[in-house]
Short mmCIF file of C-alpha atoms in Angstrom, two decimals:
data_model
loop_
_atom_site.label_atom_id
_atom_site.label_comp_id
_atom_site.label_asym_id
_atom_site.label_seq_id
_atom_site.Cartn_x
_atom_site.Cartn_y
_atom_site.Cartn_z
CA MET A 154 132.30 -33.16 124.61
CA LYS A 155 129.33 -30.85 124.88
CA MET A 156 127.52 -30.27 121.64
CA SER A 157 125.43 -27.28 120.72
CA ASP A 158 121.69 -27.89 120.67
CA LYS A 159 120.54 -28.82 117.19
CA TYR A 160 117.01 -29.28 115.89
CA ILE A 161 116.19 -31.47 112.91
CA THR A 162 112.95 -32.56 111.29
CA ASP A 163 112.54 -36.32 110.92
CA LYS A 164 110.89 -38.15 108.00
CA LYS A 165 107.47 -37.89 109.68
CA GLY A 166 107.77 -34.14 110.13
CA ASN A 167 108.49 -34.24 113.87
CA ARG A 168 110.92 -31.68 115.22
CA VAL A 169 113.70 -33.46 117.14
CA LEU A 170 116.25 -31.89 119.49
CA PHE A 171 119.78 -33.27 119.67
CA ARG A 172 121.70 -32.12 122.74
CA SER A 173 124.27 -33.31 125.23
CA ALA A 174 123.11 -35.25 128.26
CA VAL A 175 122.96 -33.44 131.60
CA PRO A 176 122.69 -34.82 135.16
CA ASP A 177 118.88 -34.56 135.07
CA ASP A 178 118.93 -37.10 132.20
CA ALA A 179 120.57 -39.79 134.38
CA GLU A 180 117.44 -41.83 135.09
CA ALA A 181 116.37 -41.87 131.44
CA CYS A 182 119.89 -42.83 130.33
CA ILE A 183 119.93 -45.77 132.72
CA ARG A 184 116.54 -46.95 131.46
CA TYR A 185 117.86 -46.65 127.89
CA MET A 186 120.98 -48.69 128.73
CA ASN A 187 118.90 -51.41 130.37
CA VAL A 188 116.57 -51.66 127.36
CA THR A 189 119.25 -51.60 124.67
CA THR A 190 121.53 -54.17 126.35
CA GLY A 191 118.66 -56.65 126.12
CA GLU A 192 117.98 -56.04 122.43
CA THR A 193 120.99 -57.70 120.83
CA PRO A 194 123.83 -60.05 121.79
CA TYR A 195 126.29 -57.93 119.78
CA LEU A 196 126.78 -55.16 122.35
CA ILE A 197 129.64 -54.91 124.81
CA ARG A 198 127.29 -55.47 127.77
CA GLU A 199 124.80 -58.20 128.55
CA PRO A 200 121.37 -57.53 130.09
CA GLY A 201 121.70 -56.67 133.78
CA GLU A 202 125.40 -55.77 133.62
CA PHE A 203 124.80 -52.02 133.73
CA ARG A 204 124.45 -51.46 137.47
CA MET A 205 125.11 -47.74 137.87
CA SER A 206 122.65 -45.94 140.16
CA VAL A 207 120.93 -42.72 139.15
CA GLU A 208 123.12 -40.75 141.57
CA GLU A 209 126.30 -42.41 140.24
CA GLU A 210 125.25 -41.52 136.70
CA LYS A 211 124.61 -37.90 137.73
CA VAL A 212 128.08 -37.72 139.29
CA SER A 213 129.52 -39.18 136.09
CA PHE A 214 127.83 -36.51 133.97
CA ARG A 215 129.03 -33.75 136.30
CA GLY A 216 132.57 -35.11 136.07
CA ILE A 217 132.44 -35.08 132.28
CA TRP A 218 131.48 -31.39 132.29
CA LYS A 219 134.24 -30.52 134.80
CA ILE A 220 136.85 -32.23 132.63
CA ARG A 221 135.50 -30.48 129.55
CA ASP A 222 135.77 -27.10 131.26
CA LEU A 223 139.44 -27.80 132.11
CA LEU A 224 140.40 -28.54 128.51
#
């Protein structure tokens, strides 16, 4: 589901943008997955299990938007 862009101000006064991920975010999303899977044993994945390439992640994001547009 695509969300509308929303800005909030955090406790330190920083302006933060919440938005849906787009294909250009693929590399950063993969880095995030690799970091977070190593932070706790209580996640569904273990470190190193997330093996999607940047291009595969981009295709995944594009597919999500195509499905959304069909609904």
